[in-house]
Amino acid sequence: MIIANPLYDVVFKYLLEDLEIARGLLSAILGEEVQALEVKPQETAIETGGGLNILRFDFKAVVRKADGSLHKVLIELQKAKKAFDVSRFHKYLGENYRKEDNVLTSSDTSEKRALPIITIYFLGFPLENIPAGVVKINREYRDVVTQEVLNVRDEFVELLTHDSYVIQVRRLPKDARSELERILQVFSPIYQTLSDKHQYDFRGEVEDALLQKMLQRLGRAIASDEIRDKMEVEDEIERIFDREMQKKQAIINEQQKRLAEQETLLTEQQQRAEAEKQRAEAEKQRAEAEKQRADQEHQKNLALLQEIETLKSKLNP
């Protein structure tokens, strides 16, 4: 089945603008039912820095926990095709920690409070030390002294910490082992066609209802001239970014080369100075030894002269 490459920002954005698809995908990732979902248009943005984009969605969601309780949370989803400074990811997270929303209190009154945050990162590049395609970084409450895990939750702690999910599309296995992996297969670059990087030839399982919806929408995306044009723009931005990065890397390489040459020169100078110091020290030691030998010879000569004078005095009393 020919579909649009969902790793392009314009395609990924088009896919998740369908809130039913977004709700289903987030439910699959979290492993909990997202009952209600709202995306704030002003919080959906493609952030550009140095020619490189981060696609960001901020969702407000109502999630049903395993015990049946409902919780309102913020879900921050960010997607990046290439590796770059992690501080940009951190910047957006800090913005969300300052946001508040209406929350129903235990006394059935509504008040403005900060919401717990869940972060999801879609990465188009592999992380060196994490081999798994989907990783959850979650929190636990542990007694530091006894190492006992405490089965508790506290609002103060929950609002100051958060769970994270990292999805590395290049590390997704070809053969899905779970429902989540079967759904995420649609993002796997193994289906990218050789003739056109804008499209995938998806050959995975399509029995899942959510996956079918995603494929249908991605099929409409590849047929859209407007979306194809925007994909071309992304390609051009990426080419410009790569050229700039190559220029910067060339400058860095030249600077590193000069630094290495300077370090080599400094090392040689230090070695010459050390050799000169050792030569001077050896010369000083030779001079001191020569002086000692001269002093010893002088003492011998004095002793010999004294003996001669003594003999003379005995011969001529």
Coordinates of N, CA, C and O in Angstrom, one line a residue, residues 86 99 237 242 251 276:
V86 N 19.9 19.0 22.9 CA 18.7 18.6 23.7 C 18.1 19.7 24.4 O 16.9 19.6 24.8
K99 N 2.1 26.1 32.9 CA 0.7 26.2 32.4 C -0.3 25.6 33.5 O 0.1 24.7 34.2
I237 N 15.0 22.6 2.9 CA 15.4 23.1 4.2 C 16.5 22.1 4.7 O 17.5 22.6 5.2
D242 N 22.1 20.7 5.8 CA 23.2 19.8 5.7 C 24.4 20.5 5.1 O 25.6 20.3 5.6
I251 N 35.0 24.0 9.1 CA 35.6 25.0 10.0 C 36.1 24.4 11.3 O 37.3 24.6 11.7
E276 N 67.4 20.5 26.5 CA 68.4 21.5 26.8 C 68.6 21.6 28.3 O 69.8 21.8 28.7

